[in-house]
Short mmCIF file of N, CA, C and O in Angstrom, two decimals:
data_model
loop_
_atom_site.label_atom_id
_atom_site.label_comp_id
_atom_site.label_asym_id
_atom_site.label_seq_id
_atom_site.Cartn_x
_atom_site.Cartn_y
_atom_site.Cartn_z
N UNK A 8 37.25 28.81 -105.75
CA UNK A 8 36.25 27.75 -105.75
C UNK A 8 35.02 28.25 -106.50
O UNK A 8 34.43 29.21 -106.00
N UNK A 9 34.53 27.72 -107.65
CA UNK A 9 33.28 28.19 -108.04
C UNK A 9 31.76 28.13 -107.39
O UNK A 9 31.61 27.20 -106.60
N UNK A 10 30.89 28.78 -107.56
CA UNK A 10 29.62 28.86 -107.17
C UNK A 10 29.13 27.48 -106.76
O UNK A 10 28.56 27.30 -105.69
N UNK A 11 29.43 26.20 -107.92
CA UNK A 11 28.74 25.01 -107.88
C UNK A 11 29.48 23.98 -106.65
O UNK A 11 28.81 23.27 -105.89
N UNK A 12 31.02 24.07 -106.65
CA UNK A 12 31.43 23.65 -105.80
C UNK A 12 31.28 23.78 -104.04
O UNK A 12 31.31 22.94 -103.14
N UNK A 13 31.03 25.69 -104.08
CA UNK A 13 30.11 25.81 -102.31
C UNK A 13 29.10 25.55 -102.73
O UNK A 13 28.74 24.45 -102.32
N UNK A 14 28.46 25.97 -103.32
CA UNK A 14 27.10 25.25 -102.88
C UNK A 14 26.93 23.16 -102.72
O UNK A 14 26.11 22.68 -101.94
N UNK A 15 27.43 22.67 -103.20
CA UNK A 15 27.79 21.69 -102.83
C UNK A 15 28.38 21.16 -101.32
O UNK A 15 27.98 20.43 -100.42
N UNK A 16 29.44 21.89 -101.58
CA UNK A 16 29.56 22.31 -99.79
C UNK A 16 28.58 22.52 -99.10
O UNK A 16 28.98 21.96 -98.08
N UNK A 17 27.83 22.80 -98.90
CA UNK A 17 26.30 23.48 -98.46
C UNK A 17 25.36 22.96 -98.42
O UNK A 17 24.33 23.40 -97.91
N UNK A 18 25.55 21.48 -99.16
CA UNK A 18 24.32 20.22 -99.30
C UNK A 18 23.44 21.61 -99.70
O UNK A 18 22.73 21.96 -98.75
N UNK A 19 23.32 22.51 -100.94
CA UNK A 19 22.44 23.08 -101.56
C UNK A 19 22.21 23.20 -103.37
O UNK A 19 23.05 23.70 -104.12
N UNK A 20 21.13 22.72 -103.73
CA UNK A 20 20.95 22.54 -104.73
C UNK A 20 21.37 23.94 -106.10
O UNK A 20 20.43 24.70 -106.34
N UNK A 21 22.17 24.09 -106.57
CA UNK A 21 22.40 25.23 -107.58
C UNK A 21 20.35 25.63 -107.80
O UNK A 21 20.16 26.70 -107.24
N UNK A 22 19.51 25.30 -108.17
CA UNK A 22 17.87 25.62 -108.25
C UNK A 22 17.68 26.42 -107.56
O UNK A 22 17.63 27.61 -107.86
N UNK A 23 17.42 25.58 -105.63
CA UNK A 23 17.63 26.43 -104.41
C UNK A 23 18.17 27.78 -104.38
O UNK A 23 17.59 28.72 -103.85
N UNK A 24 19.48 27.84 -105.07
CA UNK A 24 20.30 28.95 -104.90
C UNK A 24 19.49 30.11 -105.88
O UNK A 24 19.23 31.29 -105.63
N UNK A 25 19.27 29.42 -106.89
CA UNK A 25 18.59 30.81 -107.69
C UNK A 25 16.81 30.90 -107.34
O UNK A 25 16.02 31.69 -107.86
N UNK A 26 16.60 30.19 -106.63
CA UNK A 26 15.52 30.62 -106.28
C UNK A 26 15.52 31.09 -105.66
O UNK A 26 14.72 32.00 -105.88
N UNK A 27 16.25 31.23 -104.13
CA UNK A 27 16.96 32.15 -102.74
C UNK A 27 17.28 33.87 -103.43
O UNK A 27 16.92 34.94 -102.95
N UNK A 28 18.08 33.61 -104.72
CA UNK A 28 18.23 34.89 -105.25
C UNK A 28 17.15 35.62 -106.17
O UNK A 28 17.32 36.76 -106.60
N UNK A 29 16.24 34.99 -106.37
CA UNK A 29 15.22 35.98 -107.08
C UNK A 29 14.81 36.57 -105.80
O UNK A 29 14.92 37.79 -105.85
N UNK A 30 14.35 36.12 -104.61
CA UNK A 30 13.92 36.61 -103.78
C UNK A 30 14.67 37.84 -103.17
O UNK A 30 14.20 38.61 -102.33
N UNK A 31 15.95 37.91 -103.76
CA UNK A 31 16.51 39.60 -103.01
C UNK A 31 16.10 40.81 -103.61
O UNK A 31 16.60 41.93 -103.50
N UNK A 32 15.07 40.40 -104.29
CA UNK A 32 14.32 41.59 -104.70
C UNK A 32 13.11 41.84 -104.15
O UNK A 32 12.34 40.96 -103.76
N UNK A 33 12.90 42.91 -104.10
CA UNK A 33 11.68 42.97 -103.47
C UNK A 33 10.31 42.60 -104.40
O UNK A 33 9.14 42.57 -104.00
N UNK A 34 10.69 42.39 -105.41
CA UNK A 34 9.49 41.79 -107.15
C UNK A 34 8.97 40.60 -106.24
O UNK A 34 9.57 39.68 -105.69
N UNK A 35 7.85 40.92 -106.28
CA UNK A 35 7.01 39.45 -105.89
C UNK A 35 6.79 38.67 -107.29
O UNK A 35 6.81 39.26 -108.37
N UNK A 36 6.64 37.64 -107.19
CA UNK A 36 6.73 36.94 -108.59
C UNK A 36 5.52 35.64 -108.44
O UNK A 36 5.52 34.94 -107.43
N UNK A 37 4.60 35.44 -109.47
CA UNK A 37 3.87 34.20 -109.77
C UNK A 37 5.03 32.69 -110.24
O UNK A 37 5.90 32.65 -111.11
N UNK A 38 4.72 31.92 -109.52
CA UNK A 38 5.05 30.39 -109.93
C UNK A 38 5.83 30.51 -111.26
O UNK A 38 7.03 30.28 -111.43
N UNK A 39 4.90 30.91 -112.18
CA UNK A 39 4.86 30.98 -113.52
C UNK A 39 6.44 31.55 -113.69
O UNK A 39 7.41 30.91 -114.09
N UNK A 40 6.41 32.97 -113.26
CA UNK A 40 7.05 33.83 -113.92
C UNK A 40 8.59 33.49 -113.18
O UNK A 40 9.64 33.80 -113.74
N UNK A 41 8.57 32.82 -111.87
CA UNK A 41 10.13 32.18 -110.98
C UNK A 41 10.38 31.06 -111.49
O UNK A 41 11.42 30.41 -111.36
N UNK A 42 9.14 30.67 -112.28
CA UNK A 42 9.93 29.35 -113.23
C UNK A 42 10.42 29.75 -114.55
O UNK A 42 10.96 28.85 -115.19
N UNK A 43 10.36 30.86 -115.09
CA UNK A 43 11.21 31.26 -116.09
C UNK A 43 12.33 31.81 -115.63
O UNK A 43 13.41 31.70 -116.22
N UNK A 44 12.20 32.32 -114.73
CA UNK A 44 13.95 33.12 -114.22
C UNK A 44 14.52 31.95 -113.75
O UNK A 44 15.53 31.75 -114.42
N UNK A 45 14.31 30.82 -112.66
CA UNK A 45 15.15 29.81 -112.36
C UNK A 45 15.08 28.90 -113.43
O UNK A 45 15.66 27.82 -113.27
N UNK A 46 14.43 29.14 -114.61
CA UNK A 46 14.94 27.70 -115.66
C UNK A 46 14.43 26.49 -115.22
O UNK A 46 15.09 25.47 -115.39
N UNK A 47 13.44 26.45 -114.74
CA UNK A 47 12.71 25.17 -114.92
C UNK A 47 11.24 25.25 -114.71
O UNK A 47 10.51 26.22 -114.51
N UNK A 48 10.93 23.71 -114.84
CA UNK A 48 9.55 23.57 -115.54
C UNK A 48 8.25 23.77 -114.12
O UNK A 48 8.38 23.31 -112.98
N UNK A 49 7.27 24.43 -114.57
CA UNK A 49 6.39 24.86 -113.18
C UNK A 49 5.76 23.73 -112.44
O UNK A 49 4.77 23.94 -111.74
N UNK A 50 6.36 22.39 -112.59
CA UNK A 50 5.94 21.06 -111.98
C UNK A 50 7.45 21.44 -110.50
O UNK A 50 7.44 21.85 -109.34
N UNK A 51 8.43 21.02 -111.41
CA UNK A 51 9.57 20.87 -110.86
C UNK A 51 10.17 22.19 -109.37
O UNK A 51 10.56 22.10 -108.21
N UNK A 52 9.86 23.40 -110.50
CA UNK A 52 9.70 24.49 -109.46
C UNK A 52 9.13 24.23 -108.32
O UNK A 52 9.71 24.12 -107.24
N UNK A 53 7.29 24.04 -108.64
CA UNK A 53 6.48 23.58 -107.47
C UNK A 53 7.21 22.77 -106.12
O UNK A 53 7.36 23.01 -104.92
N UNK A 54 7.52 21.83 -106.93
CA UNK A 54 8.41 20.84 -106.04
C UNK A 54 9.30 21.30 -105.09
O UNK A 54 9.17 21.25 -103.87
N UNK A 55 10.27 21.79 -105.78
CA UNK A 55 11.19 22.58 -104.98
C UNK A 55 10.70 23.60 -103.91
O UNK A 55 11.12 23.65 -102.76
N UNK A 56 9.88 24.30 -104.38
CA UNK A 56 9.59 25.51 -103.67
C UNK A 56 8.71 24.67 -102.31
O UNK A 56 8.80 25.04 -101.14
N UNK A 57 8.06 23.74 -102.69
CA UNK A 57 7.49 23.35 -101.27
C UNK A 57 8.68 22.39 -100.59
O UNK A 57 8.13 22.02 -99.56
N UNK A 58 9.92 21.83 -100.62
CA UNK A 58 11.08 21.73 -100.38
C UNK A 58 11.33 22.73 -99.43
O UNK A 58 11.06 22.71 -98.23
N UNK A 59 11.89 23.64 -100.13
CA UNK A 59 12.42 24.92 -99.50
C UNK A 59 10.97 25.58 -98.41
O UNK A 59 11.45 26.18 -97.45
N UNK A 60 9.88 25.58 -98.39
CA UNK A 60 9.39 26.50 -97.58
C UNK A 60 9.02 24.80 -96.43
O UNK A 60 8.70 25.07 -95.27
N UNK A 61 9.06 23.68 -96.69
CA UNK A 61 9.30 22.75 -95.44
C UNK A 61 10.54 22.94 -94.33
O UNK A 61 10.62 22.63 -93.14
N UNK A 62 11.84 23.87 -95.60
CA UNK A 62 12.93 23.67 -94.98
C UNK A 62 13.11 25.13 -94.01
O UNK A 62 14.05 25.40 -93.26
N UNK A 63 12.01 25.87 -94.28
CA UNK A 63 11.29 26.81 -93.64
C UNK A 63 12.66 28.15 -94.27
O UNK A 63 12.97 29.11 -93.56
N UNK A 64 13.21 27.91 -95.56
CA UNK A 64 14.26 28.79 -96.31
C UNK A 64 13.22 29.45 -96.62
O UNK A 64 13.67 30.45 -96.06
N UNK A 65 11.55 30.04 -97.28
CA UNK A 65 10.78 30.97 -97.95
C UNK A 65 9.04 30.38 -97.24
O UNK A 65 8.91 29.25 -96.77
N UNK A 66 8.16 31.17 -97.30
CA UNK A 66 7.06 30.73 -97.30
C UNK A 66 6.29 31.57 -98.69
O UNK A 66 6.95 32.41 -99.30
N UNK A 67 5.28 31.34 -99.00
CA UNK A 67 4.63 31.40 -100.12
C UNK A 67 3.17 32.14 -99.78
O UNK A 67 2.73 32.10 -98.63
N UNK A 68 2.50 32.77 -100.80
CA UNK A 68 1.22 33.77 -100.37
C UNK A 68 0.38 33.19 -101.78
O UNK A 68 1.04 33.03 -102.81
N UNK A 69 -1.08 32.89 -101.77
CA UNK A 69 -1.27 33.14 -103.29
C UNK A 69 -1.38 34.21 -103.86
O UNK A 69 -1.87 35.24 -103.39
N UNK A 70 -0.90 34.03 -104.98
CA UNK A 70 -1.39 35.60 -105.90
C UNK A 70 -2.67 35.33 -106.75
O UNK A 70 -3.24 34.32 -107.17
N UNK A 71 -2.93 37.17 -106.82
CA UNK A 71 -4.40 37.06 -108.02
C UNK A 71 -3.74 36.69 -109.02
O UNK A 71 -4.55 36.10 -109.75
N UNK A 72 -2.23 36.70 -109.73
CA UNK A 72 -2.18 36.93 -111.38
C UNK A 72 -1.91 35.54 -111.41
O UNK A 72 -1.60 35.17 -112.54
N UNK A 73 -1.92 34.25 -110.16
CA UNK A 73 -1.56 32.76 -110.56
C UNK A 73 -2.79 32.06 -110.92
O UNK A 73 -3.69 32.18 -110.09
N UNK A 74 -3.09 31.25 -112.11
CA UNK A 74 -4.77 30.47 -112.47
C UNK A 74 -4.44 29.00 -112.05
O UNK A 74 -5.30 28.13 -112.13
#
């Protein structure tokens, strides 16, 4: 079964998923810079990411290097 198909299973968005996986690093990352590794735009990210920390999957800190 491929990646896209469980996660489907999973009522989880393929985005979700790579955003869940930047986080197994211990790299803290600006908005900016998790919207270049997950491939999308820092509106859309935004979106998601307050998604996911409603769905209480991440919570969020500000950083100094975000303007």
């Amino acid at each position: 079964m491929s990646l896209h198909a469980r996660l489907k299973d999973l009522n989880v968005q393929v985005e979700t998923w790579r955003g869940l996986e930047t986080r197994s690093s211990d790299e803290k990352r600006t908005m900016g810079e998790l919207a270049e590794v997950v491939l999308l735009s820092p509106p859309t990210l935004s979106k998601l990411v307050d998604r996911m920390v409603a769905n209480g999957l991440v919570h969020g800190q500000p950083s100094s290097k975000d303007h």
